[in-house]
Amino acid sequence: MRWLGPLHAEWTKLRTLPSTWWLLAATVALTAAVGAAAASSLTTGICPTPTACHEDTVKLALTGVQLSQAICLVLGALSMGAEYATGTIRTTLTAMPGRWRVLASKAATLALLTAVAGALAVLSSLVLAHLILPTTPTNSATLRAATGSTLILVLVTLLGLSLATLLRDTGAAITLGLGLLYVVPLLSHLVNSPTWQHRLQRWTPMPAGLSIQATTNLDRLAIGPWAGLGVLAAYAMGLLGVGGAWFRLRDA
């Protein structure tokens, strides 16, 4: 029962913010639109059948996740950063002094909302890709890629929440988060050392996390699909733990 109050409060705050629903809708729309565009880039002349196609059509259909994750990052950062910006965090902590419960409730509510929107986004992408390119397979590897892509969006949302809790600033959290998601992976293409390229692809959150989308040529991946998703989860949950500890120790 002690958790019902914080959970209800966080749900009320999130659902009454128009930005929440706009960002979730944008996640679905962008993921599906980019996936459909990527699928349209292939023709049955290039991929006459799934076995004769050299492209990973499932991964191609889920390309939109690479862009919509930025929206999820913003959603997570806003959920905490906006409270610091407006000063309502003091009201929250006065009503609910248990800071770990406040943060855990916020994380659980965000994760649930993002999971629903992410599942809809991924399903829409795969359905559209199958309509555009009937050679897109539906098998256990596709299910793993779809489930993993949904979890990527959830984990990136929690990453945004973690950074905003640590930095107490929405803009700083989004900037640092975007750097982790997009700038750091670019280094793997810029460094000359093959060893460091492999390390960056294996241990930075996005290249590792996106390996879950691969359904072909798994032996060429720098890290396995589930292990790669585990790397992203370690970043998100590790920073959430650090943010929670810092949130508990500091004044609002």
CSV table of C-alpha atoms in Angstrom, one decimal:
chain,number,residue,atom,x,y,z
A,1,MET,CA,0.0,0.0,0.0
A,2,ARG,CA,2.9,2.3,0.6
A,3,TRP,CA,3.7,2.3,-3.1
A,4,LEU,CA,0.2,3.1,-4.3
A,5,GLY,CA,0.4,6.7,-3.3
A,6,PRO,CA,3.6,7.5,-5.2
A,7,LEU,CA,2.6,5.4,-8.2
A,8,HIS,CA,-0.8,7.2,-8.4
A,9,ALA,CA,0.9,10.6,-8.0
A,10,GLU,CA,3.4,10.0,-10.8
A,11,TRP,CA,0.8,8.6,-13.1
A,12,THR,CA,-1.4,11.7,-12.5
A,13,LYS,CA,1.6,14.0,-13.2
A,14,LEU,CA,2.5,12.2,-16.4
A,15,ARG,CA,-0.9,11.8,-17.8
A,16,THR,CA,-1.9,15.5,-17.2
A,17,LEU,CA,1.1,16.8,-19.1
A,18,PRO,CA,0.3,17.3,-22.8
A,19,SER,CA,4.0,16.8,-23.7
A,20,THR,CA,3.8,13.2,-22.4
A,21,TRP,CA,1.2,12.2,-25.0
A,22,TRP,CA,2.8,14.3,-27.8
A,23,LEU,CA,6.1,12.6,-27.2
A,24,LEU,CA,4.7,9.1,-27.0
A,25,ALA,CA,2.7,9.7,-30.2
A,26,ALA,CA,5.8,11.1,-31.9
A,27,THR,CA,7.7,8.0,-30.9
A,28,VAL,CA,5.1,5.7,-32.6
A,29,ALA,CA,4.8,7.9,-35.7
A,30,LEU,CA,8.5,8.4,-36.2
A,31,THR,CA,9.5,4.8,-35.7
A,32,ALA,CA,6.8,3.6,-38.1
A,33,ALA,CA,7.5,6.3,-40.7
A,34,VAL,CA,11.3,5.8,-40.8
A,35,GLY,CA,10.9,2.0,-40.8
A,36,ALA,CA,8.5,2.2,-43.7
A,37,ALA,CA,10.8,4.5,-45.6
A,38,ALA,CA,13.8,2.1,-45.0
A,39,ALA,CA,11.7,-0.9,-46.2
A,40,SER,CA,10.7,1.0,-49.3
A,41,SER,CA,14.4,1.4,-50.2
A,42,LEU,CA,14.5,-2.3,-51.1
A,43,THR,CA,12.7,-4.0,-53.9
A,44,THR,CA,11.7,-7.6,-54.6
A,45,GLY,CA,14.4,-7.5,-57.3
A,46,ILE,CA,17.0,-7.2,-54.6
A,47,CYS,CA,15.2,-9.4,-52.1
A,48,PRO,CA,13.1,-11.9,-54.0
A,49,THR,CA,12.8,-14.2,-51.0
A,50,PRO,CA,14.0,-14.0,-47.3
A,51,THR,CA,16.7,-16.6,-48.0
A,52,ALA,CA,17.9,-14.9,-51.2
A,53,CYS,CA,18.0,-11.5,-49.6
A,54,HIS,CA,21.4,-10.2,-48.4
A,55,GLU,CA,19.8,-7.5,-46.3
A,56,ASP,CA,18.6,-7.9,-42.7
A,57,THR,CA,15.1,-6.8,-43.5
A,58,VAL,CA,13.9,-7.0,-39.9
A,59,LYS,CA,16.7,-4.7,-38.7
A,60,LEU,CA,16.0,-2.4,-41.6
A,61,ALA,CA,12.3,-2.2,-40.7
A,62,LEU,CA,13.3,-1.2,-37.2
A,63,THR,CA,15.6,1.6,-38.2
A,64,GLY,CA,13.2,4.2,-36.8
A,65,VAL,CA,14.1,3.1,-33.3
A,66,GLN,CA,17.5,4.8,-33.8
A,67,LEU,CA,15.8,8.1,-34.1
A,68,SER,CA,12.7,7.7,-31.9
A,69,GLN,CA,15.0,6.8,-28.9
A,70,ALA,CA,15.9,10.5,-28.8
A,71,ILE,CA,12.2,11.3,-28.2
A,72,CYS,CA,12.2,8.8,-25.4
A,73,LEU,CA,15.3,10.4,-23.9
A,74,VAL,CA,13.5,13.7,-23.8
A,75,LEU,CA,10.4,12.1,-22.2
A,76,GLY,CA,12.5,10.7,-19.4
A,77,ALA,CA,14.5,13.8,-18.9
A,78,LEU,CA,11.4,16.0,-18.8
A,79,SER,CA,9.7,13.9,-16.2
A,80,MET,CA,12.3,14.9,-13.6
A,81,GLY,CA,13.9,18.0,-15.0
A,82,ALA,CA,10.6,19.8,-15.3
A,83,GLU,CA,9.9,19.4,-11.6
A,84,TYR,CA,13.3,20.9,-10.8
A,85,ALA,CA,12.7,23.8,-13.3
A,86,THR,CA,9.3,24.7,-11.8
A,87,GLY,CA,10.2,24.0,-8.2
A,88,THR,CA,7.4,21.4,-7.8
A,89,ILE,CA,9.9,18.8,-6.7
A,90,ARG,CA,9.7,20.4,-3.2
A,91,THR,CA,6.0,19.9,-3.2
A,92,THR,CA,6.5,16.3,-4.3
A,93,LEU,CA,9.0,15.5,-1.6
A,94,THR,CA,6.9,17.2,1.1
A,95,ALA,CA,4.0,15.0,0.2
A,96,MET,CA,6.1,11.9,-0.3
A,97,PRO,CA,9.3,12.1,1.7
A,98,GLY,CA,10.5,8.6,0.7
A,99,ARG,CA,12.8,9.7,-2.2
A,100,TRP,CA,13.6,6.1,-3.4
A,101,ARG,CA,9.9,5.4,-3.7
A,102,VAL,CA,9.3,8.7,-5.6
A,103,LEU,CA,12.1,7.8,-8.1
A,104,ALA,CA,11.1,4.2,-8.4
A,105,SER,CA,7.5,5.1,-9.0
A,106,LYS,CA,8.4,7.6,-11.6
A,107,ALA,CA,10.7,5.1,-13.3
A,108,ALA,CA,7.9,2.4,-13.2
A,109,THR,CA,5.3,4.7,-14.7
A,110,LEU,CA,7.6,5.9,-17.4
A,111,ALA,CA,8.7,2.4,-18.3
A,112,LEU,CA,5.1,1.2,-18.6
A,113,LEU,CA,4.0,4.1,-20.8
A,114,THR,CA,7.1,3.8,-23.0
A,115,ALA,CA,6.7,0.0,-23.2
A,116,VAL,CA,3.1,0.4,-24.6
A,117,ALA,CA,4.1,3.1,-27.0
A,118,GLY,CA,7.2,1.2,-28.0
A,119,ALA,CA,5.4,-2.0,-28.6
A,120,LEU,CA,2.9,-0.2,-30.8
A,121,ALA,CA,5.7,1.6,-32.7
A,122,VAL,CA,7.6,-1.6,-33.3
A,123,LEU,CA,4.6,-3.6,-34.4
A,124,SER,CA,3.5,-0.8,-36.8
A,125,SER,CA,7.0,-0.8,-38.3
A,126,LEU,CA,7.1,-4.5,-38.9
A,127,VAL,CA,3.5,-4.6,-40.3
A,128,LEU,CA,4.2,-1.8,-42.7
A,129,ALA,CA,7.5,-3.4,-43.7
A,130,HIS,CA,5.8,-6.7,-44.4
A,131,LEU,CA,3.2,-4.9,-46.5
A,132,ILE,CA,5.9,-3.0,-48.4
A,133,LEU,CA,8.4,-5.9,-48.6
A,134,PRO,CA,6.6,-9.3,-48.2
A,135,THR,CA,10.0,-11.0,-47.9
A,136,THR,CA,10.3,-9.7,-44.3
A,137,PRO,CA,10.4,-12.8,-42.2
A,138,THR,CA,8.3,-13.6,-39.1
A,139,ASN,CA,10.1,-16.0,-36.9
A,140,SER,CA,11.7,-16.2,-33.4
A,141,ALA,CA,14.6,-13.9,-34.4
A,142,THR,CA,12.0,-11.3,-35.5
A,143,LEU,CA,10.2,-11.7,-32.1
A,144,ARG,CA,13.5,-11.2,-30.3
A,145,ALA,CA,14.4,-8.1,-32.4
A,146,ALA,CA,10.9,-6.6,-31.8
A,147,THR,CA,11.0,-7.3,-28.1
A,148,GLY,CA,14.5,-6.0,-27.8
A,149,SER,CA,13.7,-2.8,-29.7
A,150,THR,CA,10.8,-2.1,-27.4
A,151,LEU,CA,13.1,-2.6,-24.4
A,152,ILE,CA,15.7,-0.2,-26.0
A,153,LEU,CA,13.0,2.6,-26.0
A,154,VAL,CA,12.2,1.8,-22.3
A,155,LEU,CA,15.8,1.8,-21.3
A,156,VAL,CA,16.6,5.0,-23.1
A,157,THR,CA,13.6,6.7,-21.3
A,158,LEU,CA,15.1,5.5,-18.0
A,159,LEU,CA,18.5,6.8,-19.1
A,160,GLY,CA,16.9,10.3,-19.6
A,161,LEU,CA,15.3,10.1,-16.1
A,162,SER,CA,18.6,9.0,-14.6
A,163,LEU,CA,20.6,11.9,-16.1
A,164,ALA,CA,18.0,14.5,-15.2
A,165,THR,CA,18.0,13.2,-11.6
A,166,LEU,CA,21.8,13.5,-11.5
A,167,LEU,CA,22.0,16.9,-13.2
A,168,ARG,CA,18.8,18.5,-12.1
A,169,ASP,CA,18.5,20.2,-15.5
A,170,THR,CA,16.5,19.0,-18.5
A,171,GLY,CA,18.7,20.6,-21.1
A,172,ALA,CA,21.9,19.3,-19.7
A,173,ALA,CA,20.4,15.8,-19.3
A,174,ILE,CA,19.2,15.8,-22.9
A,175,THR,CA,22.6,17.1,-24.2
A,176,LEU,CA,24.6,14.5,-22.3
A,177,GLY,CA,22.1,11.7,-23.3
A,178,LEU,CA,22.3,12.6,-27.0
A,179,GLY,CA,26.0,12.6,-26.7
A,180,LEU,CA,26.0,9.0,-25.3
A,181,LEU,CA,23.5,7.9,-27.9
A,182,TYR,CA,24.8,9.5,-31.1
A,183,VAL,CA,28.2,11.2,-30.6
A,184,VAL,CA,30.1,8.5,-28.8
A,185,PRO,CA,29.2,5.8,-31.4
A,186,LEU,CA,30.6,8.1,-34.1
A,187,LEU,CA,34.0,7.6,-32.5
A,188,SER,CA,34.0,4.0,-33.6
A,189,HIS,CA,34.0,5.1,-37.2
A,190,LEU,CA,36.6,7.9,-36.6
A,191,VAL,CA,39.3,6.0,-34.7
A,192,ASN,CA,42.0,4.3,-36.7
A,193,SER,CA,42.5,1.4,-34.3
A,194,PRO,CA,40.5,-1.7,-35.1
A,195,THR,CA,40.8,-2.7,-31.5
A,196,TRP,CA,39.3,0.5,-30.2
A,197,GLN,CA,36.6,0.4,-32.9
A,198,HIS,CA,35.6,-3.1,-31.6
A,199,ARG,CA,35.7,-1.9,-28.0
A,200,LEU,CA,33.5,1.1,-28.7
A,201,GLN,CA,31.0,-0.9,-30.6
A,202,ARG,CA,30.9,-3.5,-27.9
A,203,TRP,CA,30.8,-1.3,-24.8
A,204,THR,CA,29.0,1.9,-25.7
A,205,PRO,CA,25.3,1.9,-25.1
A,206,MET,CA,23.8,2.3,-28.5
A,207,PRO,CA,25.9,0.1,-30.8
A,208,ALA,CA,25.7,-2.6,-28.2
A,209,GLY,CA,22.0,-2.1,-27.6
A,210,LEU,CA,21.1,-2.1,-31.2
A,211,SER,CA,22.7,-5.5,-31.8
A,212,ILE,CA,19.4,-6.9,-30.4
A,213,GLN,CA,17.8,-6.0,-33.8
A,214,ALA,CA,20.1,-8.2,-35.9
A,215,THR,CA,18.5,-11.4,-37.2
A,216,THR,CA,21.2,-12.4,-39.7
A,217,ASN,CA,25.0,-12.7,-39.7
A,218,LEU,CA,25.1,-12.7,-35.9
A,219,ASP,CA,28.7,-13.9,-36.0
A,220,ARG,CA,29.8,-10.6,-37.4
A,221,LEU,CA,28.4,-8.6,-34.4
A,222,ALA,CA,30.8,-7.0,-31.9
A,223,ILE,CA,28.6,-8.4,-29.1
A,224,GLY,CA,25.7,-10.8,-29.0
A,225,PRO,CA,22.1,-9.5,-29.2
A,226,TRP,CA,21.1,-10.1,-25.6
A,227,ALA,CA,24.5,-9.3,-24.2
A,228,GLY,CA,24.4,-6.0,-26.1
A,229,LEU,CA,21.0,-5.1,-24.7
A,230,GLY,CA,22.5,-5.9,-21.3
A,231,VAL,CA,25.2,-3.3,-21.8
A,232,LEU,CA,22.5,-0.6,-22.5
A,233,ALA,CA,20.5,-1.9,-19.4
A,234,ALA,CA,23.7,-1.6,-17.3
A,235,TYR,CA,24.1,2.1,-18.3
A,236,ALA,CA,20.5,2.9,-17.7
A,237,MET,CA,20.0,1.0,-14.4
A,238,GLY,CA,23.5,1.9,-13.1
A,239,LEU,CA,22.9,5.6,-13.7
A,240,LEU,CA,19.5,5.3,-12.2
A,241,GLY,CA,21.0,3.8,-9.1
A,242,VAL,CA,23.6,6.5,-8.8
A,243,GLY,CA,21.0,9.2,-9.5
A,244,GLY,CA,18.8,7.7,-6.8
A,245,ALA,CA,21.6,7.7,-4.3
A,246,TRP,CA,22.5,11.4,-5.1
A,247,PHE,CA,18.8,12.3,-5.1
A,248,ARG,CA,18.5,10.9,-1.6
A,249,LEU,CA,21.5,12.7,-0.2
A,250,ARG,CA,21.0,16.2,-1.7
A,251,ASP,CA,18.5,18.8,-0.7
A,252,ALA,CA,15.7,19.5,-3.2
